[in-house]
Short mmCIF file of C-alpha atoms and ligand atoms in Angstrom, two decimals:
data_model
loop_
_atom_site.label_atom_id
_atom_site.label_comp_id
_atom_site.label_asym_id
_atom_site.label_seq_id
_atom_site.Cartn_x
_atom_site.Cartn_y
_atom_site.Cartn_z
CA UNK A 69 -4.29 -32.61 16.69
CA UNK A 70 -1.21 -30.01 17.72
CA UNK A 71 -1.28 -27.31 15.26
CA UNK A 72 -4.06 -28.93 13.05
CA UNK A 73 -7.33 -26.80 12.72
CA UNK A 74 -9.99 -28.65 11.67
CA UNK A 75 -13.23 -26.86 11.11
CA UNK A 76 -15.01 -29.82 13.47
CA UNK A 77 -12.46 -29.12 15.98
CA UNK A 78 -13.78 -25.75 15.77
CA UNK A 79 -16.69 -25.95 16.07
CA UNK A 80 -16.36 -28.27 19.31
CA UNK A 81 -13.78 -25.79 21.03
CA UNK A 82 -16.30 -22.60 19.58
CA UNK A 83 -16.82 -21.96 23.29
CA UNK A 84 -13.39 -21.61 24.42
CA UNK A 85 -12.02 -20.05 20.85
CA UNK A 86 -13.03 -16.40 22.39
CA UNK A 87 -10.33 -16.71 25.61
CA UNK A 88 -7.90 -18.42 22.77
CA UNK A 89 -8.34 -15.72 20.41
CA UNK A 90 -8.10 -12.76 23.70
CA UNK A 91 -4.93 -14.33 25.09
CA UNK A 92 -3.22 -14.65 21.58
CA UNK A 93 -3.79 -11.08 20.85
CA UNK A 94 -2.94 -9.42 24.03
CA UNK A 95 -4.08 -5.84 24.57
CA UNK A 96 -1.88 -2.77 25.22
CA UNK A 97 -1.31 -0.61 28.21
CA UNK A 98 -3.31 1.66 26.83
CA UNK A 99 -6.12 -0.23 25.94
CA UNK A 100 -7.58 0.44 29.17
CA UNK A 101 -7.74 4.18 27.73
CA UNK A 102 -9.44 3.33 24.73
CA UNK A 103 -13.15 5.35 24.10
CA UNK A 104 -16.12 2.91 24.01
CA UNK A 105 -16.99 4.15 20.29
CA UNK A 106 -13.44 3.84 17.80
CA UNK A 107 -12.21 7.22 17.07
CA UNK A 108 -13.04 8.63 13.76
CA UNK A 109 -10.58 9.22 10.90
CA UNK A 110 -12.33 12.01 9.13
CA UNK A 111 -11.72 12.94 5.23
CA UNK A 112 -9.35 16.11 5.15
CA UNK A 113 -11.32 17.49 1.85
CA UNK A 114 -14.31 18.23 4.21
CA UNK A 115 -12.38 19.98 6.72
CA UNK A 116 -11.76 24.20 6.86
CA UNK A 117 -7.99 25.17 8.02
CA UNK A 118 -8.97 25.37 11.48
CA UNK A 119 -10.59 22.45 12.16
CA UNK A 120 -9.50 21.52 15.42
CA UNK A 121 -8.40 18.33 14.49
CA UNK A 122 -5.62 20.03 11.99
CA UNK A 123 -5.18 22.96 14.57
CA UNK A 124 -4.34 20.17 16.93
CA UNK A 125 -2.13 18.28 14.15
CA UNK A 126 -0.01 21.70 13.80
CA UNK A 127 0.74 22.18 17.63
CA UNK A 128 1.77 18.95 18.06
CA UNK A 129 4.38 19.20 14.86
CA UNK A 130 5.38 21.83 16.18
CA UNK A 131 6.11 20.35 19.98
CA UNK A 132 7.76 16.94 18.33
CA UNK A 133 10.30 19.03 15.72
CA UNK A 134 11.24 20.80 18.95
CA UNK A 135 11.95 17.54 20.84
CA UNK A 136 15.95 16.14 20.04
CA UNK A 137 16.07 13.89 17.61
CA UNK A 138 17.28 11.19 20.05
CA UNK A 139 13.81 11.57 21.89
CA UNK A 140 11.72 8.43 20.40
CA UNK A 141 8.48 10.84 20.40
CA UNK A 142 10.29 13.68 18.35
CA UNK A 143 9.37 14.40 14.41
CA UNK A 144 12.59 13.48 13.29
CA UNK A 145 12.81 10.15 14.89
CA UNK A 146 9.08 9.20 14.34
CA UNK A 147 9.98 10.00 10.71
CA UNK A 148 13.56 7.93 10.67
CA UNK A 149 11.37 4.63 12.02
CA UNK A 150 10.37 4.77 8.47
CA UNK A 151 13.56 5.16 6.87
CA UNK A 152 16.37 8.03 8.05
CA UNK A 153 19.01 10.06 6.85
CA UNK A 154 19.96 11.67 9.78
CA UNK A 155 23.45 11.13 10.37
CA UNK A 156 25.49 9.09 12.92
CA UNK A 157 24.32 5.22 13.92
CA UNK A 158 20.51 3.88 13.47
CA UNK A 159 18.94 4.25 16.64
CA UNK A 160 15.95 1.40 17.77
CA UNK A 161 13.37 0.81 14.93
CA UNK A 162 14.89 3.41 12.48
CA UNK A 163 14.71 2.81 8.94
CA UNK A 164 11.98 -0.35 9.11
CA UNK A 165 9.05 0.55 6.73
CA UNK A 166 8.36 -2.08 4.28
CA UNK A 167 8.00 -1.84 0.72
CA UNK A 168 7.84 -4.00 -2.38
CA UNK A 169 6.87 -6.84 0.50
CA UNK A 170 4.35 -8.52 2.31
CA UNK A 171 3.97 -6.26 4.72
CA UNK A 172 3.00 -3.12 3.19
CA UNK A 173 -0.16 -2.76 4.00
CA UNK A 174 0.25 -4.09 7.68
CA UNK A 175 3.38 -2.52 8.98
CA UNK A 176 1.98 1.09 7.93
CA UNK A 177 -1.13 -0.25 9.56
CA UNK A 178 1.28 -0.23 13.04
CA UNK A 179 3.30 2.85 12.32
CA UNK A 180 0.53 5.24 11.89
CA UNK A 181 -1.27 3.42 14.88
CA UNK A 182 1.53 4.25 17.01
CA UNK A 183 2.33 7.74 15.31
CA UNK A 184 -1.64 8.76 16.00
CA UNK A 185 -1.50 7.80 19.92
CA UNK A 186 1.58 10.20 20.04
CA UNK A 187 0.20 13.01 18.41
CA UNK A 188 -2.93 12.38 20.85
CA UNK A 189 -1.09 12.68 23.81
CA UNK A 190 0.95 15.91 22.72
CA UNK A 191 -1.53 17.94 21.37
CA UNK A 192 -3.84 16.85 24.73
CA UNK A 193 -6.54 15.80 22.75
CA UNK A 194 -8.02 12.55 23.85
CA UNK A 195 -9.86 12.07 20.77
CA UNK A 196 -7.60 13.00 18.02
CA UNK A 197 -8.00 10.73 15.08
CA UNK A 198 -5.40 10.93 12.23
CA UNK A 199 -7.62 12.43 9.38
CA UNK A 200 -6.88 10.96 5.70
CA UNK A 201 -6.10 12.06 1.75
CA UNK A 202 -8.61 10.59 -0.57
CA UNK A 203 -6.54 10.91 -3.75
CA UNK A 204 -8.16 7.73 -5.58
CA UNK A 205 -9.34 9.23 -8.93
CA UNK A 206 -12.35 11.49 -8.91
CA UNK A 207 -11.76 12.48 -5.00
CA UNK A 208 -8.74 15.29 -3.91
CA UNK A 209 -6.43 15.55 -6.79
CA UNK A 210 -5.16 18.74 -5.18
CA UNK A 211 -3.21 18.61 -2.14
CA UNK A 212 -5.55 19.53 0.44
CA UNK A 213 -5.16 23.41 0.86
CA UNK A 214 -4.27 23.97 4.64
CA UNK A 215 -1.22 21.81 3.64
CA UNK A 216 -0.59 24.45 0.74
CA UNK A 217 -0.09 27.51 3.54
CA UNK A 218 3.45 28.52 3.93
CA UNK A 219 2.46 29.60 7.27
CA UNK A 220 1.11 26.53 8.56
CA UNK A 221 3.45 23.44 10.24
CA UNK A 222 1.76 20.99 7.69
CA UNK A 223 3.65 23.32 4.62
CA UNK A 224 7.16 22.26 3.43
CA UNK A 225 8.70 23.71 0.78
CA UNK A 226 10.20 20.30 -0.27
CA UNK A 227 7.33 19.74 -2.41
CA UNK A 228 7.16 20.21 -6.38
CA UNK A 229 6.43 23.75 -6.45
CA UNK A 230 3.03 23.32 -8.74
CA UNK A 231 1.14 20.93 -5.94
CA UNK A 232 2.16 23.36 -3.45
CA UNK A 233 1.09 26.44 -4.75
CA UNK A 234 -2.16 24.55 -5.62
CA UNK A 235 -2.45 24.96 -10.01
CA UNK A 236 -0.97 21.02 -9.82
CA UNK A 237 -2.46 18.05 -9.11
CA UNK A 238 -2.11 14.30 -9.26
CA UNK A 239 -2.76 12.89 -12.69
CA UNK A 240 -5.81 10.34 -12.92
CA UNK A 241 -3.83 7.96 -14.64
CA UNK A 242 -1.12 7.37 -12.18
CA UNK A 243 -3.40 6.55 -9.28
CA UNK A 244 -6.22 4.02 -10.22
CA UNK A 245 -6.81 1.67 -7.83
CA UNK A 246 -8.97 -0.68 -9.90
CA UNK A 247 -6.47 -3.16 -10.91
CA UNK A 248 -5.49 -3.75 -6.67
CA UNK A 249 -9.08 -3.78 -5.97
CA UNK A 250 -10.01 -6.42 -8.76
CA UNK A 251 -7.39 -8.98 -7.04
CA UNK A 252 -9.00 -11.25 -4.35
CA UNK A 253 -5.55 -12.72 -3.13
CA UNK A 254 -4.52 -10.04 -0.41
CA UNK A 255 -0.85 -10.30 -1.48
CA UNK A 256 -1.50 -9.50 -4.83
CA UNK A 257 -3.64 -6.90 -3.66
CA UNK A 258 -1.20 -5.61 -1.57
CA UNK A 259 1.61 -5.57 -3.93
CA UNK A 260 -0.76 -3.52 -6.59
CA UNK A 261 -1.42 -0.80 -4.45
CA UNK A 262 1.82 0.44 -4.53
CA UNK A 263 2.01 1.23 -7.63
CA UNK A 264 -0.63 4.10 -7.23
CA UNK A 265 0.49 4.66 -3.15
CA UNK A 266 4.04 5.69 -5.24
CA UNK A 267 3.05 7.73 -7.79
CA UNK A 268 1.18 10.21 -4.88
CA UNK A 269 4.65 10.44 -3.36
CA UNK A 270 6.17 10.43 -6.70
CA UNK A 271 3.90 13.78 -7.87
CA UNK A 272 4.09 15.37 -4.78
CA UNK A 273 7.83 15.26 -4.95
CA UNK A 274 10.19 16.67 -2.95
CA UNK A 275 10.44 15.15 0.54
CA UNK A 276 7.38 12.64 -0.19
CA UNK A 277 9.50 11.75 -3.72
CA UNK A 278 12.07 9.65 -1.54
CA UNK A 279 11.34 6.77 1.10
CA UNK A 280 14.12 8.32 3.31
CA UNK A 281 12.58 11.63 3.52
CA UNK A 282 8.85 10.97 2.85
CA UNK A 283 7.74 10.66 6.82
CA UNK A 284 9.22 14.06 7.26
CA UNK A 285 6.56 15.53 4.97
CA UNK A 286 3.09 16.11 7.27
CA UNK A 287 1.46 15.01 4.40
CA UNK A 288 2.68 11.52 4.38
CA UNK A 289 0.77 10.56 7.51
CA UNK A 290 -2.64 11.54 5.85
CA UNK A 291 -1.08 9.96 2.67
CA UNK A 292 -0.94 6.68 4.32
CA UNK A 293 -3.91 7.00 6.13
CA UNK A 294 -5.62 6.73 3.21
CA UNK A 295 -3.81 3.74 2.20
CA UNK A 296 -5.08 1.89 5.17
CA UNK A 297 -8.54 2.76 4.76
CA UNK A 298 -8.21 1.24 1.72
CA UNK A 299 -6.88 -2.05 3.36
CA UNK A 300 -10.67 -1.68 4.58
CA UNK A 301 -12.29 -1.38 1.51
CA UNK A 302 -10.43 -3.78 -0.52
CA UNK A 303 -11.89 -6.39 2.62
CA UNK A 304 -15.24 -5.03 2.30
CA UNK A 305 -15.35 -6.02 -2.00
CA UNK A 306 -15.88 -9.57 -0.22
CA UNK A 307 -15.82 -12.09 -3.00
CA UNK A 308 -13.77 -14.18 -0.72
CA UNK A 309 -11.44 -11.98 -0.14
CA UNK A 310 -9.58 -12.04 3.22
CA UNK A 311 -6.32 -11.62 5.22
CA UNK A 312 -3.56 -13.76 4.74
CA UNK A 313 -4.73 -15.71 7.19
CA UNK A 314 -2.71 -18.97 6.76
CA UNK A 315 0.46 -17.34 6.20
CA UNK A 316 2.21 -17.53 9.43
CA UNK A 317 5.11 -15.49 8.78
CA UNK A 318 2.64 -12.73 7.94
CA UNK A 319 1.08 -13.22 10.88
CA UNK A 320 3.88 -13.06 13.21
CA UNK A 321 7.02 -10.95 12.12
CA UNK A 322 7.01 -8.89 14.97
CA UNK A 323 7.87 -5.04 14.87
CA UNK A 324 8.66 -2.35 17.17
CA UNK A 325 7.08 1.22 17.57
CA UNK A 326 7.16 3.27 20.42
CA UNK A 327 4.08 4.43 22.29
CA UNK A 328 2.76 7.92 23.81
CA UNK A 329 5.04 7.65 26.52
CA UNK A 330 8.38 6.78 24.57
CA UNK A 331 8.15 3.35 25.92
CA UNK A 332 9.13 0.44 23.20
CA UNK A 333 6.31 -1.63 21.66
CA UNK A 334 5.98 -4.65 19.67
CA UNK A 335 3.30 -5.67 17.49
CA UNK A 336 2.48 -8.46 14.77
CA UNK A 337 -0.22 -8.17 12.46
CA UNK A 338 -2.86 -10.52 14.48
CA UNK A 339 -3.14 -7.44 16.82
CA UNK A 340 -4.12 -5.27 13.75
CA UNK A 341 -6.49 -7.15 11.87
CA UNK A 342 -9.64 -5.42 12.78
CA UNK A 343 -9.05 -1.68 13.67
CA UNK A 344 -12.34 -0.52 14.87
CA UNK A 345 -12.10 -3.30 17.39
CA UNK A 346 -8.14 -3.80 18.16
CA UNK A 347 -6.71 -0.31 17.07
CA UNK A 348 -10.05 1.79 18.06
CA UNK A 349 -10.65 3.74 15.00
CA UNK A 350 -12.80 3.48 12.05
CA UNK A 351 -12.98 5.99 8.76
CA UNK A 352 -15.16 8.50 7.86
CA UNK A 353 -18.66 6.63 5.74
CA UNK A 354 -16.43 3.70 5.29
CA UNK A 355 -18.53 0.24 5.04
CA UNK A 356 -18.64 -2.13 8.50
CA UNK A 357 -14.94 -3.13 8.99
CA UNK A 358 -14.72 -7.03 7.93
CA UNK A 359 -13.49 -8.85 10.95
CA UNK A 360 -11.05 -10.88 10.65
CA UNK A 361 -9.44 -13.12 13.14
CA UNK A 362 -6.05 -14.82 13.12
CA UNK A 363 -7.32 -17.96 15.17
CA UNK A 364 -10.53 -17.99 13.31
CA UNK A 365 -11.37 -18.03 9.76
CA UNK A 366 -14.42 -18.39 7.79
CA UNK A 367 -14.67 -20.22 4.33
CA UNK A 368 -13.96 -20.45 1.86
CA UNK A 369 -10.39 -21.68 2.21
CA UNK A 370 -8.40 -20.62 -0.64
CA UNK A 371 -5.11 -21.09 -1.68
CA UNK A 372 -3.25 -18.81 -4.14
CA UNK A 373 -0.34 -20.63 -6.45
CA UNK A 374 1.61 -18.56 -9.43
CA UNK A 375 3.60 -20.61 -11.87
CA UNK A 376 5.33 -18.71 -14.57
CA UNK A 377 3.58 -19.00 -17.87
CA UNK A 378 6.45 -17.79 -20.01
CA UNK A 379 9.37 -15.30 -19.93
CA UNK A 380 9.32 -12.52 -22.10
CA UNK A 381 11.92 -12.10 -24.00
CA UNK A 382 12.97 -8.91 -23.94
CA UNK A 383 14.92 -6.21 -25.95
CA UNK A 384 16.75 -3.10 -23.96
CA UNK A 385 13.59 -1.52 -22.36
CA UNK A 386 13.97 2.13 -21.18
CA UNK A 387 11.50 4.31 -19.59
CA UNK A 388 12.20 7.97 -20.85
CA UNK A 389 9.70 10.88 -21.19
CA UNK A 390 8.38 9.30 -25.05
CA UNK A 391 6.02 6.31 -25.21
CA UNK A 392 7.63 2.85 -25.67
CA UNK A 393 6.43 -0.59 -26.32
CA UNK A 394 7.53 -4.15 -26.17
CA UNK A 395 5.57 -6.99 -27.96
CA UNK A 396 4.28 -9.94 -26.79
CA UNK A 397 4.39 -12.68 -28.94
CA UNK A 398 1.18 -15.00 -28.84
CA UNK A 399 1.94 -17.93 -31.02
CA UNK A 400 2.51 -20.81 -28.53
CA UNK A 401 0.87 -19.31 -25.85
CA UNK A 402 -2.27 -18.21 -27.01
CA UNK A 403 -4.54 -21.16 -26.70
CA UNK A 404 -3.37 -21.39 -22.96
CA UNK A 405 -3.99 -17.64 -22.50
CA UNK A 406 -7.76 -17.72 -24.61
CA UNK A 407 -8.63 -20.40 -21.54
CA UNK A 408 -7.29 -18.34 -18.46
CA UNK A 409 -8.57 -14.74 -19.41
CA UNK A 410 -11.97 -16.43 -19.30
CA UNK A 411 -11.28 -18.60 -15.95
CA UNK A 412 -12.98 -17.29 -13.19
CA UNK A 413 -10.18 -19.10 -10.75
CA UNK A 414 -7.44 -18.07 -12.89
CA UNK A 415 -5.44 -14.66 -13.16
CA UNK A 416 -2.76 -13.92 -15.37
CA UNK A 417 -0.31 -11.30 -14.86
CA UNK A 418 2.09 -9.39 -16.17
CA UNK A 419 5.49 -9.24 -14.12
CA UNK A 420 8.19 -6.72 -14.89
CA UNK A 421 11.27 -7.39 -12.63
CA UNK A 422 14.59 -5.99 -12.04
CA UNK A 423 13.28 -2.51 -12.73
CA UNK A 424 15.94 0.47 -11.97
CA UNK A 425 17.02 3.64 -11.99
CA UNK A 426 19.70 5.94 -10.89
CA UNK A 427 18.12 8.33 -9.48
CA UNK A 428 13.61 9.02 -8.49
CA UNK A 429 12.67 9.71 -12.30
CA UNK A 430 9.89 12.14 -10.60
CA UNK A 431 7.53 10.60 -12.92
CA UNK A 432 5.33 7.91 -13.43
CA UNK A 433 4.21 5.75 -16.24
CA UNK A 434 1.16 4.40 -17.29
CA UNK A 435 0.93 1.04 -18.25
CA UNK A 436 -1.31 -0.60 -21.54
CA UNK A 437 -1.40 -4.42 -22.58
CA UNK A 438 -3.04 -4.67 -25.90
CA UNK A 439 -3.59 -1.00 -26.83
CA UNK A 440 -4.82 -0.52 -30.73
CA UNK A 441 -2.72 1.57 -32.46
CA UNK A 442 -3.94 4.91 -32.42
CA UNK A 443 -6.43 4.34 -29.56
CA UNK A 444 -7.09 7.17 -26.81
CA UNK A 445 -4.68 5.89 -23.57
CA UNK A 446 -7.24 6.13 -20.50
CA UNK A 447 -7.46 4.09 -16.97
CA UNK A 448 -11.35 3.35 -18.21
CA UNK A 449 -9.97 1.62 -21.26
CA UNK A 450 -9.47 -2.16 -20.70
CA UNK A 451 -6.18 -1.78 -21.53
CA UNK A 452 -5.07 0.08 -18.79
CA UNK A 453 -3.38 -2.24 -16.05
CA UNK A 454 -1.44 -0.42 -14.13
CA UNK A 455 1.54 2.00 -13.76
CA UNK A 456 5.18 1.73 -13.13
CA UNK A 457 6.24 4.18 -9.76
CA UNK A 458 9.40 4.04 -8.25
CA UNK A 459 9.11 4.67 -4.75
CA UNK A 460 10.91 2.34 -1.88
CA UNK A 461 12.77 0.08 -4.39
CA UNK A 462 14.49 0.16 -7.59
CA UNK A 463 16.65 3.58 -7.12
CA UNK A 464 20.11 3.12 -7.18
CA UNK A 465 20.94 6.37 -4.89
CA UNK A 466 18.44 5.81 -2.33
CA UNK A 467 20.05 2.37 -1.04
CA UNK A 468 20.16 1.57 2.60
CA UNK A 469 19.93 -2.18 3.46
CA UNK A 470 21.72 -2.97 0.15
CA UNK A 471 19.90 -2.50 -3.49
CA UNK A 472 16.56 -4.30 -4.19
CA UNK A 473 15.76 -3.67 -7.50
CA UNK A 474 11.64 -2.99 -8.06
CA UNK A 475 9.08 -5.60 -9.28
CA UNK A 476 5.57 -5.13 -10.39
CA UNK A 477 2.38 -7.11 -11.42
CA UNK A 478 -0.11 -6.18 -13.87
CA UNK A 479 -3.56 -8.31 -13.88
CA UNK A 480 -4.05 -8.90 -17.71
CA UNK A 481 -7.41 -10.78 -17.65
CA UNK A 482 -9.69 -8.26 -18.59
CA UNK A 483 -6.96 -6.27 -21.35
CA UNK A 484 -6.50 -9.82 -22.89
CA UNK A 485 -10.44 -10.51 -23.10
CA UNK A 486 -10.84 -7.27 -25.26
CA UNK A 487 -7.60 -7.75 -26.63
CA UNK A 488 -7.66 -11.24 -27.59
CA UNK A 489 -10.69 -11.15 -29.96
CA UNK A 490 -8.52 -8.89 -32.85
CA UNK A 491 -6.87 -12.02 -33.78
CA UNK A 492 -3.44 -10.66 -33.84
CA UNK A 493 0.15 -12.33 -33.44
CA UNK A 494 1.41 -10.12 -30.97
CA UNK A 495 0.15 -7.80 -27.89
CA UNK A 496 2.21 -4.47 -27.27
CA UNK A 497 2.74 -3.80 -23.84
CA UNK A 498 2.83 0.51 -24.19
CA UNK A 499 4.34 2.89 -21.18
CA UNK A 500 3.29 6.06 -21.73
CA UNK A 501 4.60 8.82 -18.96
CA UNK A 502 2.81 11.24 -16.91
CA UNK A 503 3.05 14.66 -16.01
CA UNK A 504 1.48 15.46 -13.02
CA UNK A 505 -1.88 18.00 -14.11
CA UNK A 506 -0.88 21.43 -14.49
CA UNK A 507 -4.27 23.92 -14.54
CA UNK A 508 -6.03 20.93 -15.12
CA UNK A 509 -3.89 19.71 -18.13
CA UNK A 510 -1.35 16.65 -17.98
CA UNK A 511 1.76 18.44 -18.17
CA UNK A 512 4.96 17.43 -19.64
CA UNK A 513 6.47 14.70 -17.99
CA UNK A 514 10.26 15.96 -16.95
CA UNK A 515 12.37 12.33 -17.10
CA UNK A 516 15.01 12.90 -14.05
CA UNK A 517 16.47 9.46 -14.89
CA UNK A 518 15.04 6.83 -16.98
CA UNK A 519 13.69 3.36 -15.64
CA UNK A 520 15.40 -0.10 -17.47
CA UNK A 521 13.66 -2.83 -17.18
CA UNK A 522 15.13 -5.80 -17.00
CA UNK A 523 13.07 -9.06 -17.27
CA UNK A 524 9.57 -9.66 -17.95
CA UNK A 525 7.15 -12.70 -17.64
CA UNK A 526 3.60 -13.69 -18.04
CA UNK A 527 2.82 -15.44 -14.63
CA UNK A 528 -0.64 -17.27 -13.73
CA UNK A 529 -2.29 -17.17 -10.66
CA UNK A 530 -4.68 -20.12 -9.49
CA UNK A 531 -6.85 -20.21 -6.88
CA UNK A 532 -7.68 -23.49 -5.31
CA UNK A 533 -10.48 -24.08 -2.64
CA UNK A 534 -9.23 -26.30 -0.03
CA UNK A 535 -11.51 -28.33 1.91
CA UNK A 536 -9.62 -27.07 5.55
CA UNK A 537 -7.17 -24.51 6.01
CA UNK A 538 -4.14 -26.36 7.22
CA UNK A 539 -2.48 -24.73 10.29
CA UNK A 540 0.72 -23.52 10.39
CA UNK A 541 2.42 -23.06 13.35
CA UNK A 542 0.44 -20.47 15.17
CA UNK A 543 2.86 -16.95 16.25
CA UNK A 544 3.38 -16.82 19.95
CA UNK A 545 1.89 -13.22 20.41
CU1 LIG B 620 6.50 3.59 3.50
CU2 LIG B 620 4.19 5.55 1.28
O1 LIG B 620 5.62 4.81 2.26
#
């Protein structure tokens, strides 16, 4: 039975599972530290200036950007763990965040983990909790205002000037989370959030516009925080949805942080997988945290398999600061597609690869499969599936471990069920761009450099219930 999991093997070994699961997820130093109730990450829209917890953010900003930047604790080198441009050779853990990969979702998961116990110990508050930007549409399209105080450590002037002086904010449109929170495979989930994750560091420009700056930009932490709460919400949808639990790669790349004292840490994403209890924090009104656990996994078992569907041929597509479309043609595929938009196991997506630019466009755009002509572009619509935001891939002057150009999904099944019924030969993919919201009114969108795109494809996704999980090999950690 070596490496098999059955679930009656399970449940005959349920008693000694809980010493398995303790010993493969070993605790930290620290963890001896940690409060008996998680720390609270609190929402930074219901917090004055001087809260203490942002009074306490500021002194210790202040303390790290006065620390060298060889000193593993210091702002700069906290921020070049995520990607660098300080000069001279990368130091231990520089330049590792991950984008356009698997391990989005969980590697900022670590950082900010390890970034929060820092700040903790700097600013001498034991229960400092890294509060959080709720930018999803309808919440804090502003930058929240003590950020917006030129006398404040949380100000940079490497912003675009509009969300700094506060009459900008982030444009609905380029931040909807609905089409990552629809997805019940985790790495499709987790590749659709950052489309929206990139156009908030797209529109707040400036530092948070590039992934080699963005971490320098006090923002970013709160930015991200955010991002990993939603990690928790996405979990709490249920519908089956859970942790790539049988993907043991995900499970054990191994990265390294440092901790409060400067000492190196490694981590792997079985020791993140339930914060409240592993990480000791929870957010603000957030629903109970799902727990999830990498040596234990409730059904059902599913199994996620994309097969391409057909590539798109496609003419020259360029993003500029005008709407453009490409078609779709439906002829031989549309019996096929009239099936899988109504499957309830079966997703189909749109994939746009090999998208590029020079330089960061500084603006996002909106993406619509099946618009009418003439119709009213809105996220509500059923058209809406997503947007295209270069941020961490795709930019031709922001290359450090060679050039990966950007790729992006689209779930189509609920633009094709509307769009399907008009009968028609063709679907129009449409990219409309966005200006960020000036006064409250979209603004014009200012093309730095336009976007190509260079392939496209309809993929499908199935799901298939299997009757055990079969057991890779299990990570070490
Ligand atoms: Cu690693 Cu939002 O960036």
């Amino acid at each position: 039975m070596k490496n098999q999991f059955t679930r009656r093997h399970f449940l005959a070994t349920a008693g000694a599972a809980a010493s398995v699961t303790l010993l493969s997820e070993p605790l930290f130093d620290g963890a001896s530290v940690l409060a008996a109730v998680p720390l609270v990450r609190r929402d930074v829209g219901r917090m004055d200036a001087d809260d203490p917890i942002l009074l306490a953010y500021r002194k210790a900003i202040k303390a790290m950007q006065a620390l060298p930047n060889t000193n593993p604790r210091s702002w700069a080198y906290q921020a070049a763990i995520h990607w660098t441009t300080l000069p001279g050779p990368l130091q231990v853990a520089w330049d590792s965040c991950e984008h356009g990969t698997d391990f989005f979702w969980s590697w900022h998961r670590m950082y900010l983990y390890w970034f929060e116990r820092i700040i903790r110990k700097i600013c001498k508050e034991p229960c400092w909790a890294l509060p959080y930007w709720d930018w999803a549409p309808g919440s804090e399209l502003q930058l929240p205002a003590p950020f917006r105080d030129p006398a404040s450590e949380l100000y940079t002037v490497n912003r675009h000037p509009a969300i700094n002086s506060g009459a900008g904010s982030l444009n609905p449109l380029a931040i909807d989370i609905g089409p990552a929170f629809s997805n019940t495979n985790f790495l499709a989930a987790n590749s659709i959030i950052q489309g929206p994750h990139g156009s908030v560091h797209v529109e707040v420009g400036g530092w948070m516009g590039s992934v080699a700056t963005a971490a320098q930009d006090p923002i970013f932490y709160l930015h991200h925080s955010n991002v990993d709460r939603q990690w928790n919400l996405w979990l709490a949808q249920g519908g089956g949805r859970t942790d790539p639990l049988t993907n043991a790669t995900w499970k054990s790349k191994q990265y390294t942080f440092f901790d409060e004292n400067g000492a190196q840490v490694k981590m792997t994403a079985c020791q993140i997988l339930r914060a409240a209890q592993q990480l000791n924090y929870v957010y603000e009104c957030e629903p109970p945290q799902v727990k999830e656990y990498c040596l234990r996994f409730p059904p059902p078992w599913w199994i996620f398999v994309q097969e391409v569907l057909s590539s798109l041929p496609l003419p020259p597509v360029e993003l500029k600061a005008e709407p453009v479309t490409f078609p779709i043609e439906l002829k031989e595929i549309r019996q096929r597609i009239a099936l899988l938009v109504e499957s309830k196991t079966d997703t189909l997506f749109l994939e746009l690869d090999e998208v590029e630019a020079e330089k960061q466009p500084g603006v996002v755009w909106a993406v619509y499969v099946g618009l009418p002509p003439g119709a009213e572009p809105d996220s509500k619509s059923p058209y809406y599936v997503g947007v295209v935001s270069l941020f961490g891939a795709g930019i031709r002057s922001e290359v450090h471990h060679g050039f990966k150009p950007a790729r992006f999904l689209y779930p189509l099944n609920r633009a094709l069920q509307a769009a399907m019924k008009e009968n028609e030969e063709r679907l129009t993919v449409t990219f409309v761009p966005l200006g960020i919201l000036i006064d409250g009114k979209p603004s014009r969108p200012e093309v730095k450099s336009p976007v190509r795109i260079g392939k496209a494809a309809l993929l499908v996704e199935h799901r298939k219930e299997q009757k055990e999980p079969k057991r890779e090999k299990e990570p070490e950690s």
